[in-house]
Each structure stands twice: as structure tokens, then as C-alpha cells.
Short mmCIF file of C-alpha atoms in Angstrom, two decimals:
data_model
loop_
_atom_site.label_atom_id
_atom_site.label_comp_id
_atom_site.label_asym_id
_atom_site.label_seq_id
_atom_site.Cartn_x
_atom_site.Cartn_y
_atom_site.Cartn_z
CA LYS A 13 106.50 100.70 125.55
CA ALA A 14 103.01 99.30 125.21
CA GLY A 15 101.52 99.51 121.59
CA VAL A 16 98.32 100.96 120.15
CA THR A 17 95.77 98.62 121.73
CA GLN A 18 92.32 98.08 120.06
CA THR A 19 89.19 96.37 121.69
CA PRO A 20 87.29 94.40 121.15
CA ARG A 21 89.60 92.43 118.81
CA TYR A 22 86.40 90.81 117.32
CA LEU A 23 82.99 91.68 117.07
CA ILE A 24 80.06 90.27 115.60
CA LYS A 25 76.71 92.61 114.75
CA THR A 26 73.39 92.27 112.86
CA ARG A 27 72.50 94.60 110.42
CA GLY A 28 70.67 97.48 111.66
CA GLN A 29 72.64 97.66 114.86
CA GLN A 30 75.33 99.94 116.32
CA VAL A 31 78.68 99.33 117.39
CA THR A 32 81.48 101.39 119.28
CA LEU A 33 85.03 100.38 118.92
CA SER A 34 87.85 101.52 121.18
CA CYS A 35 91.32 102.52 120.68
CA SER A 36 94.40 103.54 123.25
CA PRO A 37 97.48 105.10 121.85
CA ILE A 38 100.61 104.89 122.67
CA SER A 39 101.58 106.66 126.02
CA GLY A 40 102.07 110.13 125.31
CA HIS A 41 100.83 110.17 121.68
CA ARG A 42 98.30 112.77 120.92
CA SER A 43 96.82 112.16 117.55
CA VAL A 44 94.88 109.05 116.67
CA SER A 45 93.77 107.96 113.44
CA TRP A 46 91.17 105.58 112.24
CA TYR A 47 91.31 103.43 109.06
CA GLN A 48 89.10 100.69 107.20
CA GLN A 49 90.60 97.91 105.86
CA THR A 50 88.71 95.50 103.50
CA PRO A 51 89.95 93.36 100.71
CA GLY A 52 88.18 95.31 97.92
CA GLN A 53 88.82 98.74 98.85
CA GLY A 54 92.06 98.19 100.60
CA LEU A 55 92.71 100.41 103.10
CA GLN A 56 90.99 103.88 103.55
CA PHE A 57 91.18 106.96 106.18
CA LEU A 58 88.23 107.37 108.32
CA PHE A 59 89.02 110.50 110.66
CA GLU A 60 92.10 111.53 112.81
CA TYR A 61 91.81 113.09 116.09
CA PHE A 62 94.31 115.61 118.30
CA SER A 63 93.40 117.13 121.18
CA GLU A 64 90.06 115.81 121.16
CA THR A 65 89.13 117.55 118.13
CA GLN A 66 88.21 116.12 115.03
CA ARG A 67 91.16 117.52 112.54
CA ASN A 68 90.54 115.63 109.16
CA LYS A 69 87.57 113.11 107.91
CA GLY A 70 87.61 110.77 105.20
CA ASN A 71 84.75 110.20 102.59
CA PHE A 72 82.41 107.60 104.89
CA PRO A 73 78.85 108.43 105.51
CA GLY A 74 77.65 109.94 108.56
CA ARG A 75 76.76 106.78 110.13
CA PHE A 76 80.77 106.52 110.73
CA SER A 77 81.65 108.79 113.67
CA GLY A 78 84.09 108.96 116.96
CA ARG A 79 85.55 111.02 119.44
CA GLN A 80 88.92 111.31 121.55
CA PHE A 81 88.72 111.79 125.21
CA SER A 82 91.27 113.95 127.32
CA ASN A 83 93.31 111.11 128.18
CA SER A 84 93.90 110.58 124.06
CA ARG A 85 92.23 107.47 124.02
CA SER A 86 89.51 107.24 121.08
CA GLU A 87 86.19 105.67 120.05
CA MET A 88 84.69 105.40 117.00
CA ASN A 89 80.81 104.28 116.35
CA VAL A 90 79.28 102.66 113.46
CA SER A 91 75.16 103.15 113.59
CA THR A 92 72.67 101.24 111.46
CA LEU A 93 75.46 99.10 110.34
CA GLU A 94 75.61 97.40 106.50
CA LEU A 95 76.97 94.03 105.51
CA GLY A 96 79.32 96.13 104.06
CA ASP A 97 80.62 97.50 107.03
CA SER A 98 82.42 94.52 107.61
CA ALA A 99 86.48 95.28 108.00
CA LEU A 100 89.30 95.35 109.74
CA TYR A 101 89.11 98.55 111.52
CA LEU A 102 92.70 99.98 112.39
CA CYS A 103 93.58 102.70 114.75
CA ALA A 104 96.98 104.57 114.68
CA SER A 105 98.57 107.01 116.92
CA SER A 106 101.35 109.15 116.64
CA LEU A 107 103.02 111.53 119.09
CA ARG A 108 102.02 114.91 117.04
CA ALA A 109 100.03 115.93 114.62
CA GLY A 110 101.44 116.76 111.03
CA THR A 111 103.35 115.15 108.43
CA TYR A 112 106.25 113.14 108.91
CA ASN A 113 105.25 111.92 112.25
CA GLU A 114 105.46 108.06 112.50
CA GLN A 115 101.95 106.35 112.78
CA PHE A 116 101.92 103.10 114.98
CA PHE A 117 99.17 100.87 114.14
CA GLY A 118 97.31 98.64 116.38
CA PRO A 119 96.14 95.11 115.56
CA GLY A 120 92.66 96.30 114.55
CA THR A 121 89.25 95.40 115.03
CA ARG A 122 87.72 92.72 113.13
CA LEU A 123 83.97 93.53 112.62
CA THR A 124 81.42 91.00 110.85
CA VAL A 125 78.15 92.03 110.12
CA LEU A 126 75.57 89.45 109.67
CA GLN B 10 94.12 112.74 92.11
CA GLN B 11 94.31 111.44 95.88
CA GLN B 12 94.93 107.62 94.22
CA VAL B 13 98.16 105.89 94.70
CA LYS B 14 98.42 102.75 92.37
CA GLN B 15 100.63 100.00 93.34
CA SER B 16 101.91 97.05 91.63
CA PRO B 17 102.13 94.15 91.35
CA GLN B 18 99.61 92.56 93.26
CA SER B 19 101.44 89.45 94.27
CA LEU B 20 104.93 88.81 93.95
CA ILE B 21 107.02 85.73 94.15
CA VAL B 22 110.67 85.76 94.80
CA GLN B 23 113.35 83.16 95.48
CA LYS B 24 115.39 83.59 98.95
CA GLY B 25 118.20 85.78 98.42
CA GLY B 26 116.78 87.68 95.08
CA ILE B 27 115.42 91.14 94.90
CA SER B 28 112.03 92.12 95.60
CA ILE B 29 110.65 95.37 93.73
CA ILE B 30 107.08 96.87 94.05
CA ASN B 31 106.43 100.07 92.33
CA CYS B 32 103.98 102.88 93.18
CA ALA B 33 102.53 105.87 91.16
CA TYR B 34 100.87 109.11 92.47
CA GLU B 35 98.74 111.88 90.68
CA ASN B 36 98.90 114.37 93.33
CA THR B 37 101.94 116.48 93.27
CA ALA B 38 100.92 117.87 96.92
CA PHE B 39 102.05 114.92 98.41
CA ASP B 40 105.58 115.02 100.63
CA TYR B 41 106.00 112.31 102.48
CA PHE B 42 105.83 108.86 101.23
CA PRO B 43 106.09 105.59 103.65
CA TRP B 44 105.74 101.92 103.32
CA TYR B 45 104.29 99.81 105.25
CA GLN B 46 104.63 96.14 106.13
CA GLN B 47 101.78 94.12 107.37
CA PHE B 48 101.79 90.41 108.50
CA PRO B 49 98.35 88.64 109.01
CA GLY B 50 96.37 89.49 112.08
CA LYS B 51 98.63 92.45 112.60
CA GLY B 52 98.28 96.06 111.96
CA PRO B 53 100.71 97.69 109.26
CA ALA B 54 103.96 98.34 110.54
CA LEU B 55 106.16 101.40 108.98
CA LEU B 56 109.20 100.00 107.09
CA ILE B 57 110.99 103.34 105.48
CA ALA B 58 109.88 106.45 104.50
CA ILE B 59 111.15 109.18 102.00
CA ARG B 60 110.60 112.94 101.51
CA PRO B 61 110.69 114.33 97.91
CA ASP B 62 113.63 115.95 98.15
CA VAL B 63 115.89 113.08 98.38
CA SER B 64 115.68 110.41 95.42
CA GLU B 65 116.78 107.08 97.39
CA LYS B 66 116.88 106.21 100.84
CA LYS B 67 118.42 102.62 102.41
CA GLU B 68 118.03 101.05 105.71
CA GLY B 69 119.35 98.00 105.72
CA ARG B 70 118.06 95.38 103.12
CA PHE B 71 115.25 98.24 102.09
CA THR B 72 115.69 101.24 99.88
CA ILE B 73 113.01 103.17 98.17
CA SER B 74 113.57 104.87 95.02
CA PHE B 75 111.98 108.28 94.11
CA ASN B 76 111.41 109.72 91.21
CA LYS B 77 109.75 112.78 91.35
CA SER B 78 109.45 114.04 87.60
CA ALA B 79 107.48 110.76 86.84
CA LYS B 80 105.41 110.73 90.37
CA GLN B 81 106.87 107.20 90.71
CA PHE B 82 108.77 105.51 93.89
CA SER B 83 109.73 101.85 94.42
CA LEU B 84 110.65 99.79 97.19
CA HIS B 85 113.55 97.36 96.60
CA ILE B 86 114.29 94.39 99.10
CA MET B 87 117.82 93.41 98.83
CA ASP B 88 118.60 89.31 99.55
CA SER B 89 115.00 88.39 100.45
CA GLN B 90 113.75 86.02 102.97
CA PRO B 91 111.36 83.96 103.74
CA GLY B 92 110.44 86.32 106.91
CA ASP B 93 109.84 89.05 104.34
CA SER B 94 107.09 87.11 103.47
CA ALA B 95 104.18 89.94 103.86
CA THR B 96 101.71 92.20 102.23
CA TYR B 97 103.58 95.82 101.67
CA PHE B 98 101.64 98.96 101.11
CA CYS B 99 103.19 102.22 99.81
CA ALA B 100 101.34 105.37 100.99
CA ALA B 101 101.30 108.96 100.35
CA SER B 102 100.36 112.08 102.37
CA MET B 103 100.35 115.72 102.61
CA TYR B 104 101.19 118.58 104.88
CA SER B 105 97.55 119.87 105.72
CA GLY B 106 98.40 122.82 108.38
CA THR B 107 100.00 123.31 111.84
CA GLY B 108 98.33 120.86 114.31
CA THR B 109 96.68 118.76 111.76
CA ALA B 110 98.12 114.82 111.48
CA SER B 111 98.71 113.51 108.13
CA LYS B 112 96.31 111.71 106.40
CA LEU B 113 97.65 108.55 104.67
CA THR B 114 96.44 107.43 101.33
CA PHE B 115 97.51 104.05 100.74
CA GLY B 116 98.02 102.03 97.54
CA THR B 117 96.40 98.42 96.92
CA GLY B 118 99.03 96.45 98.77
CA THR B 119 101.41 93.54 97.14
CA ARG B 120 101.51 90.25 98.77
CA LEU B 121 105.16 89.22 98.79
CA GLN B 122 106.20 85.44 99.29
CA VAL B 123 109.75 84.42 99.65
CA THR B 124 110.20 80.80 98.77
CA LEU B 125 113.16 78.87 99.89
#
């Protein structure tokens, strides 16, 4: 069974640009969560989607947005990029929504903002 | 109140030794405590998890000890091996209603190095 895939794996953008990251969950998984990982702030929750609806949102500015498609694939978008947005963006999928459902992480997309 | 505090930041253990990583939380609504292992270039992978109704859970060489009254939990890696060298994250989440996934609140991570 294929794991969580994220594309692209690496991305370099300049300040002010926007970026879209993609996540394909494990087949059959319907919940997708996004996390930002930085050396300074660690792993922080961005948002979570289930059945194409955002169910939960972390403390990030509105420049960070996402969506989920009917096939459970998810995208996240960051507009007006800032230097501080440089991070590893991780996507995690789980079979169902709700506590105790193991979240499986993808390898991440490394975003560098110059 | 949403924080999970993790220590130590880094740890060096000899092969065969016991690695111990500690975490503490404030929010008593947390009801699921997983530990994740992350190798360079990879996403975190679930190692072991515990719910607050038990005080200990063991899976192979990995054990979680949970102290509900102290709001602390720890990961013990017995017979540590060089292949265990990785960054370990504790996390916590709480039930947020039917149909919603659990947001994981992570500790800051512990970089473990197991030497020969």
C-alpha cells in the first residue's frame, strides 16, 4: 500500500509569491492534516480536512489556506510568501476523523523563501 | 495550556543503554499521547501511543510510562541501538467531537544519538 505522497518535494520561491503544495493520502484515508515544521517553532498544526470540509484550524494567518477534493487529495496554498514561511510542510492522513486514529505522515515539502 | 514540554533537547546513549525522554502537559483535556520518530529527510512515524486510562504501555523495546496526576509521560527505549538514532517527538491530542480529527500538539523534539 502506497504511503502519503507529497509534491513537490522541494520548492524555492521569492518573497511575495504564492505557492501550492499537494498531498495524496493513503488510499481509503479520508482525513488529511497539514503541519509546518521549523527549527525554531517545531511542528505546528495548520489545518485538517475531512470529507472536503475544514474541521480544524491552527493559529496561522489567513495567507495559509487549503482545500480537499472528493478523492481526499488535499492542497495547501500560501499567498504573499514571507521569509519566515520557509519550512518543511508535512501532510498526514488518517483513515477516519477523530481521536485515536493514527496519522501517517508524508515526507514533506521543503519550501525555501528567498 | 496547549503546550507540551519535552526534555532533554538532545541525548547521547551508549549502545545497549536505556534512553529516556520526558514530556509534560498542562491541558487535562488531552486524552491521547503518541510518540513519533523522525529520521532526516522523512516525515514523523508513529512509534507507540497511550491513553490516560493506563499507566504503562510496552511494545518491544519501547515503553511509555504515564503519570496522570503529574501530567507527565515518558518514553523509554531499552537496549538502545545505533539504528534508534533519530529525533523523537511526544505529542498530545484531545477528542474534539464526532467527525473531527485530532489536532496533534507536539513537543519540541529530542535528538537521540546512540553510540557504539
